[in-house]
Coordinates of C-alpha atoms and ligand atoms in Angstrom, one line a residue:
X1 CA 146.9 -52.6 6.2
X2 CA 149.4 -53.1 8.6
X3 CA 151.4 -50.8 11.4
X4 CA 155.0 -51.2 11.1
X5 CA 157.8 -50.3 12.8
X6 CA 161.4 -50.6 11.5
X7 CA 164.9 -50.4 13.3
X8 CA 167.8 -49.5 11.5
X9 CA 167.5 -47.0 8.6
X10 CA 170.6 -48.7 6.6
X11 CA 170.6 -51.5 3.3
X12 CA 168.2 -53.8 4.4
X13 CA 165.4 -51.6 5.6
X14 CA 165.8 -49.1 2.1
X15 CA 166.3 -51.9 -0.1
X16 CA 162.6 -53.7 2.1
X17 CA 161.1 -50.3 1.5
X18 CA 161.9 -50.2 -2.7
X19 CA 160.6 -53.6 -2.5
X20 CA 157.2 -52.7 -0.5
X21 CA 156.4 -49.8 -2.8
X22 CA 155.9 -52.7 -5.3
X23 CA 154.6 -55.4 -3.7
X24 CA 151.8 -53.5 -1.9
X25 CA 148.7 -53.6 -3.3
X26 CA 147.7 -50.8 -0.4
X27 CA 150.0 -48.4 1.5
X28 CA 150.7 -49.3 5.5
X29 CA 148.6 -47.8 8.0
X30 CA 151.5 -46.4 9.7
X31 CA 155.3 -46.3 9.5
X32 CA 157.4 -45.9 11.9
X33 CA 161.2 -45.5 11.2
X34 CA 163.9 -45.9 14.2
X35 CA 167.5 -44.6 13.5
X36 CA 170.1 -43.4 15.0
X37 CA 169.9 -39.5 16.5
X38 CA 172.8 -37.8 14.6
X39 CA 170.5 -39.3 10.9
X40 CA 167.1 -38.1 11.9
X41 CA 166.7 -35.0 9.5
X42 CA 169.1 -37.2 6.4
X43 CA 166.3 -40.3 7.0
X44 CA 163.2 -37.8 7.2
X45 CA 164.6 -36.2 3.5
X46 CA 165.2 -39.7 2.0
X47 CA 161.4 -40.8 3.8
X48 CA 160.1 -37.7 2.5
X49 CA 161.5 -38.1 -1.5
X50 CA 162.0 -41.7 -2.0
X51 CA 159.4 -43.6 0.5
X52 CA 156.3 -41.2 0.8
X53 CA 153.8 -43.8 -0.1
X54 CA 154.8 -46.5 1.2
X55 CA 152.3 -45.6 4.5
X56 CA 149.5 -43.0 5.0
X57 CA 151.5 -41.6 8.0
X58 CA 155.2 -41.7 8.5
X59 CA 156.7 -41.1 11.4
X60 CA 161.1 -41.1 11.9
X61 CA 162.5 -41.6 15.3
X62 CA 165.7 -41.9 17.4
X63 CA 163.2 -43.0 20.7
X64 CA 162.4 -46.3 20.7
X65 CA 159.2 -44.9 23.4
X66 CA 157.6 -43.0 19.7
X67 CA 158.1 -46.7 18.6
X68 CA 156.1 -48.2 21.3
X69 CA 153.4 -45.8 21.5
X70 CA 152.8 -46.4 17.8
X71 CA 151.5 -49.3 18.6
X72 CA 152.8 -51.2 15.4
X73 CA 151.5 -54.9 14.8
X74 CA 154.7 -56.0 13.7
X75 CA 158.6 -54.4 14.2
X76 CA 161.8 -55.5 12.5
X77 CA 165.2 -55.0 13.5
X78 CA 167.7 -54.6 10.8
X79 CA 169.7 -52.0 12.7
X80 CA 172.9 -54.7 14.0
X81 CA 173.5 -56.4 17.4
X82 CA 173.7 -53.5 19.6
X83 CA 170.5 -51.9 18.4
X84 CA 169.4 -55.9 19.4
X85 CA 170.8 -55.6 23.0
X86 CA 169.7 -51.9 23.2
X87 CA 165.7 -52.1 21.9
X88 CA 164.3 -55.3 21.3
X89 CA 164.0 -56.5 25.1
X90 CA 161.7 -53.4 25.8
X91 CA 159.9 -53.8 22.6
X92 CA 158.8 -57.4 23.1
X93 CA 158.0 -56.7 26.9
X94 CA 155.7 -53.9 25.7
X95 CA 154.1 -57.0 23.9
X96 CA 155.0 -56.0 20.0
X97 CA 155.9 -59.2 17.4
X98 CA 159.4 -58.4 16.6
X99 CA 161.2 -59.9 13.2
X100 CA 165.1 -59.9 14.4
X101 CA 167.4 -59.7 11.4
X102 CA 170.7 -59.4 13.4
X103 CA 170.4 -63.3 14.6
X104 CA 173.7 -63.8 15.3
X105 CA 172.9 -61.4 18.3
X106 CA 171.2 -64.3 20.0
X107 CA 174.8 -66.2 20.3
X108 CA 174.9 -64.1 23.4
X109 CA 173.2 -66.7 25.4
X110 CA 172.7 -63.9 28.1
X111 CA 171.1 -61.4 25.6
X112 CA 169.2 -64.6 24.1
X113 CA 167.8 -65.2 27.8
X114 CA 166.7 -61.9 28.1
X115 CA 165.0 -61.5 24.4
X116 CA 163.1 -65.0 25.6
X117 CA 162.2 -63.5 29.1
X118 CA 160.9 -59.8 27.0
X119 CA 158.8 -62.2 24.2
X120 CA 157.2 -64.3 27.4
X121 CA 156.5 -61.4 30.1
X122 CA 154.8 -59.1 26.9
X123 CA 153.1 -62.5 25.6
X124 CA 154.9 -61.4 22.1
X125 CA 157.0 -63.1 19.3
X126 CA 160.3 -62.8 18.3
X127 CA 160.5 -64.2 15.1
X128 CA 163.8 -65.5 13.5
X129 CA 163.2 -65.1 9.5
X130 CA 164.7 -67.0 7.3
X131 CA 167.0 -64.5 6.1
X132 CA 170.2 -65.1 3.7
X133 CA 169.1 -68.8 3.5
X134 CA 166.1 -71.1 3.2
X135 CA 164.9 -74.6 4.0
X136 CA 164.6 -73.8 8.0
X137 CA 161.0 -74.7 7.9
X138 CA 162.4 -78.5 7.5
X139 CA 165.3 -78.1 9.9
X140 CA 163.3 -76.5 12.9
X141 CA 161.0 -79.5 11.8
X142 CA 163.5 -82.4 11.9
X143 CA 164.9 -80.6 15.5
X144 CA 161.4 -81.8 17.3
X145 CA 162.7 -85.6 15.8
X146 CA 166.5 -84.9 17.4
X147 CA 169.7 -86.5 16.5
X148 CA 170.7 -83.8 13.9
X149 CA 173.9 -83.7 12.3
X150 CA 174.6 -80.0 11.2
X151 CA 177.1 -78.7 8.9
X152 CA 177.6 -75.2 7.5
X153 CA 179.9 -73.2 4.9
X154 CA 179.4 -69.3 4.2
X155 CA 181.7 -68.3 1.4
X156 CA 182.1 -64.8 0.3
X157 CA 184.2 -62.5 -1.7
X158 CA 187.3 -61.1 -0.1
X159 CA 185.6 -57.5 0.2
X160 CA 182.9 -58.7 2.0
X161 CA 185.2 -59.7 4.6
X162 CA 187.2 -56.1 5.2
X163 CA 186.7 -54.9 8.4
X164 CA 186.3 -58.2 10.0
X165 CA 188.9 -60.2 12.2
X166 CA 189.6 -62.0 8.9
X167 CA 191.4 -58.9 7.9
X168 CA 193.7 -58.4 10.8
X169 CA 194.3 -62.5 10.3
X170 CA 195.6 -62.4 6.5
X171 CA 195.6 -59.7 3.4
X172 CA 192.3 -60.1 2.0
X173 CA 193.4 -57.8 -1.2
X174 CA 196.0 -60.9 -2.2
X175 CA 194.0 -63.9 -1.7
X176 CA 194.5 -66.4 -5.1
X177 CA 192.1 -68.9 -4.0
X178 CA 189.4 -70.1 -1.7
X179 CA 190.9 -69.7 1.8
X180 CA 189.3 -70.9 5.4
X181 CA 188.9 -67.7 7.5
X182 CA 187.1 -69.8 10.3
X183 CA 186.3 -73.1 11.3
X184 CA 184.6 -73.7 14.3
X185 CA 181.0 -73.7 16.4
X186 CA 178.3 -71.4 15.3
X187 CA 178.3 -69.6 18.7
X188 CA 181.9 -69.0 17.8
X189 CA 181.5 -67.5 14.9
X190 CA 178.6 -65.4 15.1
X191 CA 180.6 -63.5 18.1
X192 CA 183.9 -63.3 16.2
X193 CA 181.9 -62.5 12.7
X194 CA 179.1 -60.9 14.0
X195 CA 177.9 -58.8 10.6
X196 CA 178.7 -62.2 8.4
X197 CA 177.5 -65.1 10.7
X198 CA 173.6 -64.4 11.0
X199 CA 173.0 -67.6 8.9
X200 CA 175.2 -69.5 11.0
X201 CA 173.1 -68.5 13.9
X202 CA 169.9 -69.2 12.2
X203 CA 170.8 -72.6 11.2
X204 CA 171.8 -73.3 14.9
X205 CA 168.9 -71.9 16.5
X206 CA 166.8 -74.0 14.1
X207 CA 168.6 -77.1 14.3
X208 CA 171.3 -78.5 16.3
X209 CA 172.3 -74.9 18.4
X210 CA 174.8 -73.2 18.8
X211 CA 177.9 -75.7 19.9
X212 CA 176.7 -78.7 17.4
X213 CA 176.3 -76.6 14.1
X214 CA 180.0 -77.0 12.5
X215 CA 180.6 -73.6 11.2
X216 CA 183.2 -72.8 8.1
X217 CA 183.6 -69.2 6.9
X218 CA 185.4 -68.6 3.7
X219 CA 187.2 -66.1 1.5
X220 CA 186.6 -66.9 -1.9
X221 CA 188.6 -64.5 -4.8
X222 CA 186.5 -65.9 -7.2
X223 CA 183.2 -66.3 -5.6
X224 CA 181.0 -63.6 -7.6
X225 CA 178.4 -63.7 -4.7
X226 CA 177.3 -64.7 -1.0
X227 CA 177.5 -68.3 -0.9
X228 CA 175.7 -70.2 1.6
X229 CA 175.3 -74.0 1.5
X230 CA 174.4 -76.5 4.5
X231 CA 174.2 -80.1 5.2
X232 CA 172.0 -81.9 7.7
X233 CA 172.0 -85.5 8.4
X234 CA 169.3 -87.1 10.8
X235 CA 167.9 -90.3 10.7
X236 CA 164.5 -89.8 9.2
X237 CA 166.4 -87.3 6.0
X238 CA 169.1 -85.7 4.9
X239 CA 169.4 -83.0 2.9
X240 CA 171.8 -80.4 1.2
X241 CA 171.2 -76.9 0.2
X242 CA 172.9 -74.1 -1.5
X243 CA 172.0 -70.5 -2.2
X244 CA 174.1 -68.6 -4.0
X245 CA 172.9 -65.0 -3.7
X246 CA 174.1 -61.5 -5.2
X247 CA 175.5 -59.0 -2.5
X248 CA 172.6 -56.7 -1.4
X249 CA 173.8 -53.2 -3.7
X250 CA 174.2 -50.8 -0.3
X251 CA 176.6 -53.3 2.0
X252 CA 178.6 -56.7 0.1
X253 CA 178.0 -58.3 3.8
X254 CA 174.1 -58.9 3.4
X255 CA 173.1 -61.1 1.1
X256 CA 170.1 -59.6 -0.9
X257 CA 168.1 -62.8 -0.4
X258 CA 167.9 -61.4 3.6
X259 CA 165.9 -58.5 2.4
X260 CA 163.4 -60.7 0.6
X261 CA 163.2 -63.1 3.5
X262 CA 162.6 -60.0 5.5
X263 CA 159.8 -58.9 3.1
X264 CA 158.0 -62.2 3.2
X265 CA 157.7 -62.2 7.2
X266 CA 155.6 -58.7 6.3
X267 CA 153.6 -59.6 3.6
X268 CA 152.3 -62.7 5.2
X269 CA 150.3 -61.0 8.0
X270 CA 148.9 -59.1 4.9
X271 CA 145.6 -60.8 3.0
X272 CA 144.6 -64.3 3.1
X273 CA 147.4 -66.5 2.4
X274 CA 150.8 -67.6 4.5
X275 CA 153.5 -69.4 2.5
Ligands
NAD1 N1 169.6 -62.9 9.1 C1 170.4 -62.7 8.0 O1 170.6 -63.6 7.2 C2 171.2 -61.4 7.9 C3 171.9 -61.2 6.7 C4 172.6 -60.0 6.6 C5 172.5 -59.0 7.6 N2 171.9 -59.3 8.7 C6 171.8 -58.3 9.8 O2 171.1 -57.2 9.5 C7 171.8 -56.0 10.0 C8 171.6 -54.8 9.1 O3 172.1 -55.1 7.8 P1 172.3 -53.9 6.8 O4 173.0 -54.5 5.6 O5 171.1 -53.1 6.6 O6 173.4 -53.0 7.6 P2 173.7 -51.4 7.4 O7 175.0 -51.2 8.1 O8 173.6 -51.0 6.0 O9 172.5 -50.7 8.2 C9 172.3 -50.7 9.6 C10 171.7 -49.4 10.0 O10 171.2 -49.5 11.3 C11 171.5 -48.3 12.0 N3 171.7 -48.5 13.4 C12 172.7 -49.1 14.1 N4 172.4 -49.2 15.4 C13 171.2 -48.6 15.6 C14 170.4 -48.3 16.7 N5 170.8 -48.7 17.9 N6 169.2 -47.7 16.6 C15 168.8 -47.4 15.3 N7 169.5 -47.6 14.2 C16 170.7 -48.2 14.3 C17 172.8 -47.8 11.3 O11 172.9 -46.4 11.5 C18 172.6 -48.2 9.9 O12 172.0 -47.2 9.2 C19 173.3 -56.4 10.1 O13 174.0 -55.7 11.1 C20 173.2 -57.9 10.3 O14 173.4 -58.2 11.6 C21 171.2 -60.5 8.9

C-alpha cells in the first residue's frame, strides 16, 4: 500500500486511475488529488462516483501545502509545464519522489536547474518515465558509453496538432499527405510544441540532450494514431524503434501508451518485483 499524490486532474491522471482500479490487488493508503481551484467541487463528484476505491482515504486539493503534509511516498505530475514550474520544485525540496509527465518542461534549462537543485537539497527523485515511448532503459545505458547519434520523428494526425504553432503555420483541416511541421533540436521543439514534444525531451535527456537529438514533428492525414519512432547509432549498437500508439480517448495529444508508462512507475514500488 502506497501514499500517492497526483497533479493534474485531466486525461492522464483519469485514464491512470480506471487503470489502478484494475490493476490493484489492494486499494492505496491514501490519495491525494491536486487540481486547479475553480475544479475542486467537479473533481471531488467525479472522486466521489467513479474513483472511491481506488484509496482508503481520498483527499482533493488546489494547495500543493495539503499535498506535502500528506506525506505521499511517491507524486506524479500530469498537470502540464506550468503546473511543473509552479509545484514540483517545492515538492522535491520537501524531499517527495516525484514522477514528471510534462518532460518537455525540463527544455527550460533554468527550470531544469532548479528541479535538479529541489531533487538534491530534499535528497528526492525526480523520475523521467518512459512515457509515449520505450527502449530508454538502453539509451540512458549507451549515454554512460558516449558518442550517440540521436535521431527522432513524432507523427501525428492533423487534429492532434490544432492549437499548436503548426496551426497558425499551415491549415491543418486540408493537409493530403504527410507534411513536416518541424525540424529541428529537441530543446527547440519541446518549447515551440510543448503539449506534443514530451518524447522528444525524454529521448534527449536520456541520450544525446537537448541540442544533439535531431527532432522531426509531422502531420500525417492518414496516420490513424500517435507515431513515435527513433534511431540511435553509437559505436557499441544501434538500434531503431517504433511505437505506434492509439490517442489517449480524453486529449488526441497524449499518446495512451503515456498513461501505461505512467502506471508502471506506480506499480513498481508496489510488491516484490521491478521490471
Ligand atoms: N511524457 C510523455 O510522453 C507525455 C505524453 C503526453 C502528455 N504528457 C504531458 O502530460 C500532461 C498532461 O496530459 P493530459 O493529456 O492529462 O492533459 P489534460 O489537459 O487532459 O489534463 C491536464 C490537467 O491538469 C490540470 N492542471 C493544469 N495546470 C495545473 C496546476 N497548476 N495545478 C493543478 N492542475 C493543473 C488541468 O486543469 C487539466 O485538468 C501534458 O500537458 C503533457 O505535458 C507527457
Amino acid at each position: 500500500m502506497i501514499r500517492l499524490g497526483i497533479i493534474g486532474f485531466g486525461n492522464i491522471s483519469t485514464t491512470l486511475l480506471t487503470l489502478l482500479k484494475d490493476v490493484l490487488e489492494d486499494p492505496l493508503e491514501h490519495l491525494t488529488i491536486v487540481c486547479r481551484p475553480e475544479y475542486e467541487s467537479q473533481v471531488n463528484q467525479i472522486m466521489r462516483e467513479d474513483f472511491n476505491d481506488v484509496a482508503l482515504e481520498n483527499s482533493i486539493t488546489s494547495n500543493i501545502e495539503t499535498l506535502i503534509n500528506n506525506k505521499p511516498n511517491l507524486v506524479v505530475e500530469c498537470a502540464g509545464h506550468d503546473a511543473v514550474t509552479e509545484h514540483i520544485p517545492q515538492v522535491l525540496s520537501a524531499g517527495f519522489d516525484t514522477v514528471v509527465a510534462s518532460v518537455g518542461a525540463l527544455a527550460d534549462a533554468a527550470l531544469a536547474d532548479s528541479l535538479y537543485d529541489a531533487a538534491h537539497k530534499g535528497k528526492a527523485r525526480l523520475i523521467i518515465p518512459a512515457g509515449a515511448i520505450g527502449g530508454v532503459d538502453l539509451l540512458a545505458s549507451l549515454k554512460k558509453h558516449g558518442k550517440l547519434e540521436v535521431s527522432y520523428r513524432g507523427i501525428k494526425p492533423p487534429a492532434a496538432w490544432s492549437g499548436t504553432l503548426a496551426d497558425k503555420l499551415m491549415n491543418l483541416d486540408h493537409l493530403s499527405e504527410e507534411t513536416v511541421i518541424f525540424s529541428g533540436s529537441a530543446r527547440e521543439a519541446a518549447s515551440n510544441y510543448p503539449k506534443n514534444a514530451n518524447v522528444a525531451a525524454t529521448i534527449a535527456l536520456a541520450g544525446a540532450g537537448f541540442e544533439a537529438t535531431k527532432t522531426e514533428l509531422v502531420a500525417d492525414p492518414n496516420a490513424t494514431g500517435n507515431i513515435h519512432e527513433y534511431s540511435v547509432n553509437c559505436p557499441l549498437a544501434h538500434y531503431t524503434l517504433r511505437v505506434e500508439s492509439l490517442p489517449s480517448s480524453g486529449n488526441s495529444k497524449t499518446s495512451v501508451t503515456t498513461v501505461y508508462s505512467i502506471m508502471r512507475e506506480i506499480t513498481n514500488r508496489i510488491g516484490p518485483i521491478v521490471i
